[in-house]
PDB file of N, CA and C in Angstrom:
ATOM      1  N   MET A   1     -22.754  14.856  -5.415  1.00 79.00           N
ATOM      2  CA  MET A   1     -21.880  14.072  -4.547  1.00 79.00           C
ATOM      3  C   MET A   1     -21.248  12.849  -5.360  1.00 79.00           C
ATOM      4  N   THR A   2     -22.114  12.155  -6.188  1.00 85.00           N
ATOM      5  CA  THR A   2     -21.652  11.025  -7.000  1.00 85.00           C
ATOM      6  C   THR A   2     -20.746  11.554  -8.079  1.00 85.00           C
ATOM      7  N   GLU A   3     -21.089  12.746  -8.556  1.00 86.00           N
ATOM      8  CA  GLU A   3     -20.179  13.255  -9.661  1.00 86.00           C
ATOM      9  C   GLU A   3     -18.935  13.557  -9.109  1.00 86.00           C
ATOM     10  N   PHE A   4     -18.762  14.105  -7.925  1.00 86.00           N
ATOM     11  CA  PHE A   4     -17.593  14.442  -7.340  1.00 86.00           C
ATOM     12  C   PHE A   4     -16.684  13.243  -7.040  1.00 86.00           C
ATOM     13  N   LEU A   5     -17.402  12.038  -6.548  1.00 86.00           N
ATOM     14  CA  LEU A   5     -16.709  10.795  -6.322  1.00 86.00           C
ATOM     15  C   LEU A   5     -16.198  10.142  -7.590  1.00 86.00           C
ATOM     16  N   MET A   6     -16.949  10.216  -8.672  1.00 88.00           N
ATOM     17  CA  MET A   6     -16.526   9.718  -9.998  1.00 88.00           C
ATOM     18  C   MET A   6     -15.349  10.530 -10.538  1.00 88.00           C
ATOM     19  N   HIS A   7     -15.405  11.786 -10.286  1.00 89.00           N
ATOM     20  CA  HIS A   7     -14.273  12.635 -10.736  1.00 89.00           C
ATOM     21  C   HIS A   7     -13.054  12.269  -9.958  1.00 89.00           C
ATOM     22  N   TYR A   8     -13.029  12.055  -8.694  1.00 90.00           N
ATOM     23  CA  TYR A   8     -12.049  11.756  -7.999  1.00 90.00           C
ATOM     24  C   TYR A   8     -11.544  10.264  -8.387  1.00 90.00           C
ATOM     25  N   LEU A   9     -12.384   9.395  -8.683  1.00 90.00           N
ATOM     26  CA  LEU A   9     -12.005   7.997  -9.045  1.00 90.00           C
ATOM     27  C   LEU A   9     -11.279   8.113 -10.474  1.00 90.00           C
ATOM     28  N   ASP A  10     -11.669   8.854 -11.378  1.00 91.00           N
ATOM     29  CA  ASP A  10     -11.058   9.182 -12.659  1.00 91.00           C
ATOM     30  C   ASP A  10      -9.707   9.648 -12.540  1.00 91.00           C
ATOM     31  N   GLN A  11      -9.296  10.347 -11.446  1.00 93.00           N
ATOM     32  CA  GLN A  11      -8.023  10.946 -11.351  1.00 93.00           C
ATOM     33  C   GLN A  11      -7.012   9.953 -10.733  1.00 93.00           C
ATOM     34  N   ILE A  12      -7.421   8.782 -10.302  1.00 94.00           N
ATOM     35  CA  ILE A  12      -6.505   7.816  -9.880  1.00 94.00           C
ATOM     36  C   ILE A  12      -5.949   7.027 -10.908  1.00 94.00           C
ATOM     37  N   PRO A  13      -4.713   6.916 -11.153  1.00 96.00           N
ATOM     38  CA  PRO A  13      -4.226   6.052 -12.245  1.00 96.00           C
ATOM     39  C   PRO A  13      -4.430   4.655 -12.099  1.00 96.00           C
ATOM     40  N   LEU A  14      -4.706   3.934 -13.124  1.00 95.00           N
ATOM     41  CA  LEU A  14      -5.020   2.457 -12.978  1.00 95.00           C
ATOM     42  C   LEU A  14      -3.760   1.795 -12.484  1.00 95.00           C
ATOM     43  N   SER A  15      -2.635   2.177 -12.945  1.00 96.00           N
ATOM     44  CA  SER A  15      -1.487   1.469 -12.393  1.00 96.00           C
ATOM     45  C   SER A  15      -1.299   1.593 -10.839  1.00 96.00           C
ATOM     46  N   LEU A  16      -1.645   2.890 -10.263  1.00 95.00           N
ATOM     47  CA  LEU A  16      -1.640   2.928  -8.891  1.00 95.00           C
ATOM     48  C   LEU A  16      -2.671   2.069  -8.266  1.00 95.00           C
ATOM     49  N   ALA A  17      -3.853   2.002  -8.719  1.00 96.00           N
ATOM     50  CA  ALA A  17      -4.902   1.106  -8.191  1.00 96.00           C
ATOM     51  C   ALA A  17      -4.527  -0.346  -8.137  1.00 96.00           C
ATOM     52  N   VAL A  18      -3.869  -0.810  -9.264  1.00 96.00           N
ATOM     53  CA  VAL A  18      -3.246  -2.137  -9.299  1.00 96.00           C
ATOM     54  C   VAL A  18      -2.247  -2.487  -8.290  1.00 96.00           C
ATOM     55  N   ILE A  19      -1.335  -1.432  -8.171  1.00 96.00           N
ATOM     56  CA  ILE A  19      -0.112  -1.579  -7.273  1.00 96.00           C
ATOM     57  C   ILE A  19      -0.818  -1.652  -5.748  1.00 96.00           C
ATOM     58  N   ALA A  20      -1.750  -0.711  -5.543  1.00 95.00           N
ATOM     59  CA  ALA A  20      -2.196  -0.649  -4.197  1.00 95.00           C
ATOM     60  C   ALA A  20      -2.954  -1.971  -3.805  1.00 95.00           C
ATOM     61  N   ALA A  21      -3.759  -2.523  -4.666  1.00 94.00           N
ATOM     62  CA  ALA A  21      -4.464  -3.737  -4.486  1.00 94.00           C
ATOM     63  C   ALA A  21      -3.426  -4.883  -4.224  1.00 94.00           C
ATOM     64  N   LEU A  22      -2.362  -4.978  -5.019  1.00 93.00           N
ATOM     65  CA  LEU A  22      -1.461  -6.101  -4.833  1.00 93.00           C
ATOM     66  C   LEU A  22      -0.494  -6.007  -3.661  1.00 93.00           C
ATOM     67  N   THR A  23      -0.397  -4.829  -3.223  1.00 93.00           N
ATOM     68  CA  THR A  23       0.550  -4.610  -1.901  1.00 93.00           C
ATOM     69  C   THR A  23      -0.382  -4.489  -0.627  1.00 93.00           C
ATOM     70  N   LEU A  24      -0.895  -3.247  -0.627  1.00 90.00           N
ATOM     71  CA  LEU A  24      -1.741  -3.091   0.546  1.00 90.00           C
ATOM     72  C   LEU A  24      -2.922  -4.015   0.700  1.00 90.00           C
ATOM     73  N   GLY A  25      -3.473  -4.376  -0.378  1.00 87.00           N
ATOM     74  CA  GLY A  25      -4.629  -5.258  -0.345  1.00 87.00           C
ATOM     75  C   GLY A  25      -4.349  -6.755   0.071  1.00 87.00           C
ATOM     76  N   LEU A  26      -3.010  -7.106  -0.186  1.00 88.00           N
ATOM     77  CA  LEU A  26      -2.640  -8.453   0.191  1.00 88.00           C
ATOM     78  C   LEU A  26      -1.689  -8.502   1.374  1.00 88.00           C
ATOM     79  N   ALA A  27      -1.194  -7.501   1.796  1.00 89.00           N
ATOM     80  CA  ALA A  27      -0.243  -7.487   2.908  1.00 89.00           C
ATOM     81  C   ALA A  27      -0.794  -7.869   4.208  1.00 89.00           C
ATOM     82  N   PRO A  28      -0.096  -8.493   5.152  1.00 89.00           N
ATOM     83  CA  PRO A  28       1.142  -9.250   4.933  1.00 89.00           C
ATOM     84  C   PRO A  28       0.974 -10.475   3.975  1.00 89.00           C
ATOM     85  N   PHE A  29       2.037 -10.764   3.327  1.00 84.00           N
ATOM     86  CA  PHE A  29       1.824 -11.934   2.434  1.00 84.00           C
ATOM     87  C   PHE A  29       1.940 -13.298   3.144  1.00 84.00           C
ATOM     88  N   LEU A  30       2.753 -13.310   4.192  1.00 87.00           N
ATOM     89  CA  LEU A  30       2.871 -14.567   4.863  1.00 87.00           C
ATOM     90  C   LEU A  30       2.384 -14.501   6.277  1.00 87.00           C
ATOM     91  N   PRO A  31       1.778 -15.431   6.890  1.00 89.00           N
ATOM     92  CA  PRO A  31       1.640 -16.798   6.323  1.00 89.00           C
ATOM     93  C   PRO A  31       0.495 -16.788   5.352  1.00 89.00           C
ATOM     94  N   GLU A  32      -0.460 -15.952   5.324  1.00 89.00           N
ATOM     95  CA  GLU A  32      -1.548 -15.666   4.382  1.00 89.00           C
ATOM     96  C   GLU A  32      -1.984 -14.342   4.450  1.00 89.00           C
ATOM     97  N   PRO A  33      -2.538 -13.731   3.274  1.00 89.00           N
ATOM     98  CA  PRO A  33      -2.819 -12.403   3.120  1.00 89.00           C
ATOM     99  C   PRO A  33      -4.001 -12.092   4.167  1.00 89.00           C
ATOM    100  N   HIS A  34      -3.934 -10.917   4.826  1.00 85.00           N
ATOM    101  CA  HIS A  34      -4.952 -10.596   5.836  1.00 85.00           C
ATOM    102  C   HIS A  34      -6.353 -10.486   5.256  1.00 85.00           C
ATOM    103  N   ILE A  35      -6.572 -10.035   3.937  1.00 91.00           N
ATOM    104  CA  ILE A  35      -7.841 -10.045   3.427  1.00 91.00           C
ATOM    105  C   ILE A  35      -8.447 -11.470   3.351  1.00 91.00           C
ATOM    106  N   TRP A  36      -7.613 -12.403   2.834  1.00 92.00           N
ATOM    107  CA  TRP A  36      -8.154 -13.811   2.882  1.00 92.00           C
ATOM    108  C   TRP A  36      -8.476 -14.273   4.294  1.00 92.00           C
ATOM    109  N   GLU A  37      -7.618 -14.011   5.346  1.00 92.00           N
ATOM    110  CA  GLU A  37      -7.955 -14.390   6.663  1.00 92.00           C
ATOM    111  C   GLU A  37      -9.244 -13.766   7.228  1.00 92.00           C
ATOM    112  N   LYS A  38      -9.458 -12.471   6.921  1.00 92.00           N
ATOM    113  CA  LYS A  38     -10.631 -11.745   7.336  1.00 92.00           C
ATOM    114  C   LYS A  38     -11.805 -12.117   6.635  1.00 92.00           C
ATOM    115  N   LEU A  39     -11.751 -12.517   5.313  1.00 93.00           N
ATOM    116  CA  LEU A  39     -12.940 -13.037   4.580  1.00 93.00           C
ATOM    117  C   LEU A  39     -13.308 -14.541   5.169  1.00 93.00           C
ATOM    118  N   ARG A  40     -12.360 -15.315   5.524  1.00 94.00           N
ATOM    119  CA  ARG A  40     -12.605 -16.540   6.038  1.00 94.00           C
ATOM    120  C   ARG A  40     -13.372 -16.420   7.342  1.00 94.00           C
ATOM    121  N   MET A  41     -12.939 -15.426   8.250  1.00 94.00           N
ATOM    122  CA  MET A  41     -13.569 -15.048   9.537  1.00 94.00           C
ATOM    123  C   MET A  41     -14.863 -14.641   9.238  1.00 94.00           C
ATOM    124  N   LEU A  42     -15.108 -13.805   8.218  1.00 95.00           N
ATOM    125  CA  LEU A  42     -16.511 -13.251   7.985  1.00 95.00           C
ATOM    126  C   LEU A  42     -17.440 -14.498   7.493  1.00 95.00           C
ATOM    127  N   ALA A  43     -16.904 -15.360   6.812  1.00 96.00           N
ATOM    128  CA  ALA A  43     -17.779 -16.436   6.362  1.00 96.00           C
ATOM    129  C   ALA A  43     -18.025 -17.571   7.361  1.00 96.00           C
ATOM    130  N   ALA A  44     -17.116 -17.552   8.437  1.00 96.00           N
ATOM    131  CA  ALA A  44     -17.337 -18.344   9.602  1.00 96.00           C
ATOM    132  C   ALA A  44     -18.221 -17.865  10.671  1.00 96.00           C
ATOM    133  N   GLY A  45     -18.419 -16.546  10.460  1.00 95.00           N
ATOM    134  CA  GLY A  45     -19.130 -15.709  11.626  1.00 95.00           C
ATOM    135  C   GLY A  45     -18.432 -15.291  12.842  1.00 95.00           C
ATOM    136  N   THR A  46     -17.033 -15.265  12.701  1.00 95.00           N
ATOM    137  CA  THR A  46     -16.204 -15.050  13.834  1.00 95.00           C
ATOM    138  C   THR A  46     -15.532 -13.617  13.608  1.00 95.00           C
ATOM    139  N   LEU A  47     -15.966 -12.854  12.837  1.00 94.00           N
ATOM    140  CA  LEU A  47     -15.493 -11.648  12.498  1.00 94.00           C
ATOM    141  C   LEU A  47     -16.238 -10.625  13.369  1.00 94.00           C
ATOM    142  N   THR A  48     -15.899 -10.444  14.680  1.00 93.00           N
ATOM    143  CA  THR A  48     -16.634  -9.646  15.595  1.00 93.00           C
ATOM    144  C   THR A  48     -15.969  -8.608  16.290  1.00 93.00           C
ATOM    145  N   ARG A  49     -14.624  -8.722  16.373  1.00 95.00           N
ATOM    146  CA  ARG A  49     -13.850  -7.616  17.020  1.00 95.00           C
ATOM    147  C   ARG A  49     -13.882  -6.379  16.107  1.00 95.00           C
ATOM    148  N   PRO A  50     -13.910  -5.175  16.730  1.00 95.00           N
ATOM    149  CA  PRO A  50     -13.986  -4.037  15.903  1.00 95.00           C
ATOM    150  C   PRO A  50     -12.502  -3.815  15.151  1.00 95.00           C
ATOM    151  N   LEU A  51     -11.309  -4.369  15.715  1.00 93.00           N
ATOM    152  CA  LEU A  51     -10.128  -4.339  15.071  1.00 93.00           C
ATOM    153  C   LEU A  51     -10.096  -5.128  13.824  1.00 93.00           C
ATOM    154  N   ASP A  52     -10.742  -6.317  13.891  1.00 92.00           N
ATOM    155  CA  ASP A  52     -10.784  -7.201  12.760  1.00 92.00           C
ATOM    156  C   ASP A  52     -11.631  -6.664  11.613  1.00 92.00           C
ATOM    157  N   ILE A  53     -12.857  -6.002  11.975  1.00 94.00           N
ATOM    158  CA  ILE A  53     -13.647  -5.422  11.044  1.00 94.00           C
ATOM    159  C   ILE A  53     -12.904  -4.204  10.284  1.00 94.00           C
ATOM    160  N   PHE A  54     -12.140  -3.453  11.055  1.00 94.00           N
ATOM    161  CA  PHE A  54     -11.474  -2.392  10.531  1.00 94.00           C
ATOM    162  C   PHE A  54     -10.318  -2.974   9.566  1.00 94.00           C
ATOM    163  N   ASP A  55      -9.724  -3.934   9.928  1.00 92.00           N
ATOM    164  CA  ASP A  55      -8.753  -4.615   9.189  1.00 92.00           C
ATOM    165  C   ASP A  55      -9.219  -5.114   7.922  1.00 92.00           C
ATOM    166  N   LEU A  56     -10.407  -5.769   7.890  1.00 93.00           N
ATOM    167  CA  LEU A  56     -10.990  -6.174   6.694  1.00 93.00           C
ATOM    168  C   LEU A  56     -11.226  -4.973   5.757  1.00 93.00           C
ATOM    169  N   LEU A  57     -11.878  -3.844   6.198  1.00 93.00           N
ATOM    170  CA  LEU A  57     -12.265  -2.734   5.477  1.00 93.00           C
ATOM    171  C   LEU A  57     -10.794  -2.090   4.980  1.00 93.00           C
ATOM    172  N   PHE A  58      -9.844  -1.968   5.682  1.00 92.00           N
ATOM    173  CA  PHE A  58      -8.618  -1.417   5.328  1.00 92.00           C
ATOM    174  C   PHE A  58      -7.906  -2.170   4.201  1.00 92.00           C
ATOM    175  N   HIS A  59      -7.875  -3.571   4.227  1.00 94.00           N
ATOM    176  CA  HIS A  59      -7.320  -4.467   3.211  1.00 94.00           C
ATOM    177  C   HIS A  59      -8.262  -4.495   1.926  1.00 94.00           C
ATOM    178  N   ALA A  60      -9.629  -4.322   2.091  1.00 95.00           N
ATOM    179  CA  ALA A  60     -10.578  -4.428   1.066  1.00 95.00           C
ATOM    180  C   ALA A  60     -10.601  -3.162   0.226  1.00 95.00           C
ATOM    181  N   LEU A  61     -10.316  -2.005   0.753  1.00 95.00           N
ATOM    182  CA  LEU A  61     -10.563  -0.700   0.114  1.00 95.00           C
ATOM    183  C   LEU A  61      -9.648  -0.693  -1.220  1.00 95.00           C
ATOM    184  N   PRO A  62      -8.406  -1.046  -1.208  1.00 95.00           N
ATOM    185  CA  PRO A  62      -7.790  -0.981  -2.527  1.00 95.00           C
ATOM    186  C   PRO A  62      -8.465  -1.865  -3.637  1.00 95.00           C
ATOM    187  N   TRP A  63      -8.961  -3.007  -3.268  1.00 95.00           N
ATOM    188  CA  TRP A  63      -9.569  -3.871  -4.266  1.00 95.00           C
ATOM    189  C   TRP A  63     -10.954  -3.336  -4.708  1.00 95.00           C
ATOM    190  N   LEU A  64     -11.569  -2.578  -3.718  1.00 95.00           N
ATOM    191  CA  LEU A  64     -12.925  -1.874  -4.107  1.00 95.00           C
ATOM    192  C   LEU A  64     -12.694  -0.847  -5.020  1.00 95.00           C
ATOM    193  N   ILE A  65     -11.558  -0.101  -4.822  1.00 94.00           N
ATOM    194  CA  ILE A  65     -11.274   1.012  -5.687  1.00 94.00           C
ATOM    195  C   ILE A  65     -10.842   0.627  -7.102  1.00 94.00           C
ATOM    196  N   LEU A  66     -10.022  -0.538  -7.113  1.00 97.00           N
ATOM    197  CA  LEU A  66      -9.681  -1.076  -8.382  1.00 97.00           C
ATOM    198  C   LEU A  66     -10.903  -1.639  -9.052  1.00 97.00           C
ATOM    199  N   ALA A  67     -11.850  -2.399  -8.424  1.00 96.00           N
ATOM    200  CA  ALA A  67     -12.960  -2.752  -9.190  1.00 96.00           C
ATOM    201  C   ALA A  67     -13.913  -1.641  -9.681  1.00 96.00           C
ATOM    202  N   ALA A  68     -14.024  -0.640  -8.773  1.00 94.00           N
ATOM    203  CA  ALA A  68     -14.911   0.614  -9.301  1.00 94.00           C
ATOM    204  C   ALA A  68     -14.186   1.296 -10.528  1.00 94.00           C
ATOM    205  N   LYS A  69     -12.813   1.392 -10.497  1.00 95.00           N
ATOM    206  CA  LYS A  69     -12.208   1.892 -11.587  1.00 95.00           C
ATOM    207  C   LYS A  69     -12.329   1.159 -12.818  1.00 95.00           C
ATOM    208  N   LEU A  70     -12.174  -0.139 -12.745  1.00 95.00           N
ATOM    209  CA  LEU A  70     -12.251  -0.934 -14.039  1.00 95.00           C
ATOM    210  C   LEU A  70     -13.856  -0.976 -14.493  1.00 95.00           C
ATOM    211  N   ALA A  71     -14.736  -1.046 -13.551  1.00 94.00           N
ATOM    212  CA  ALA A  71     -16.109  -0.952 -14.053  1.00 94.00           C
ATOM    213  C   ALA A  71     -16.340   0.306 -14.615  1.00 94.00           C
ATOM    214  N   ARG A  72     -15.919   1.396 -14.137  1.00 91.00           N
ATOM    215  CA  ARG A  72     -16.153   2.709 -14.669  1.00 91.00           C
ATOM    216  C   ARG A  72     -15.451   2.898 -16.073  1.00 91.00           C
ATOM    217  N   MET A  73     -14.430   2.395 -16.112  1.00 91.00           N
ATOM    218  CA  MET A  73     -13.717   2.323 -17.580  1.00 91.00           C
ATOM    219  C   MET A  73     -14.294   1.403 -18.565  1.00 91.00           C
ATOM    220  N   ALA A  74     -14.994   0.342 -18.115  1.00 92.00           N
ATOM    221  CA  ALA A  74     -15.722  -0.582 -19.041  1.00 92.00           C
ATOM    222  C   ALA A  74     -16.893   0.112 -19.386  1.00 92.00           C
ATOM    223  N   LEU A  75     -17.657   0.641 -18.521  1.00 88.00           N
ATOM    224  CA  LEU A  75     -18.963   1.341 -18.805  1.00 88.00           C
ATOM    225  C   LEU A  75     -18.705   2.672 -19.756  1.00 88.00           C
ATOM    226  N   SER A  76     -17.654   3.346 -19.581  1.00 83.00           N
ATOM    227  CA  SER A  76     -17.365   4.478 -20.430  1.00 83.00           C
ATOM    228  C   SER A  76     -16.949   4.121 -21.870  1.00 83.00           C
ATOM    229  N   ARG A  77     -16.499   2.922 -22.106  1.00 82.00           N
ATOM    230  CA  ARG A  77     -16.121   2.338 -23.395  1.00 82.00           C
ATOM    231  C   ARG A  77     -17.265   1.933 -24.250  1.00 82.00           C
ATOM    232  N   GLY A  78     -18.313   1.626 -23.453  1.00 66.00           N
ATOM    233  CA  GLY A  78     -19.465   0.838 -24.117  1.00 66.00           C
ATOM    234  C   GLY A  78     -20.538   1.703 -24.353  1.00 66.00           C
TER     235      GLY A  78
END
């Protein structure tokens, strides 16, 4: 299973991961990015509605994929 996920992660171009993180990960940009709003709610303990939890996961996923891709690239070079 892990091998399958790593193979899939390797198939995602780095440029696509960066663009997804900067667009979907930060959207909407005004008045503040949703990811920032949801992280503040999480820190304050007010992230309780299922829709807000889904929204946090939805906007965090591109950042998590980018972080995993960068970590995998760094580990494969070392």
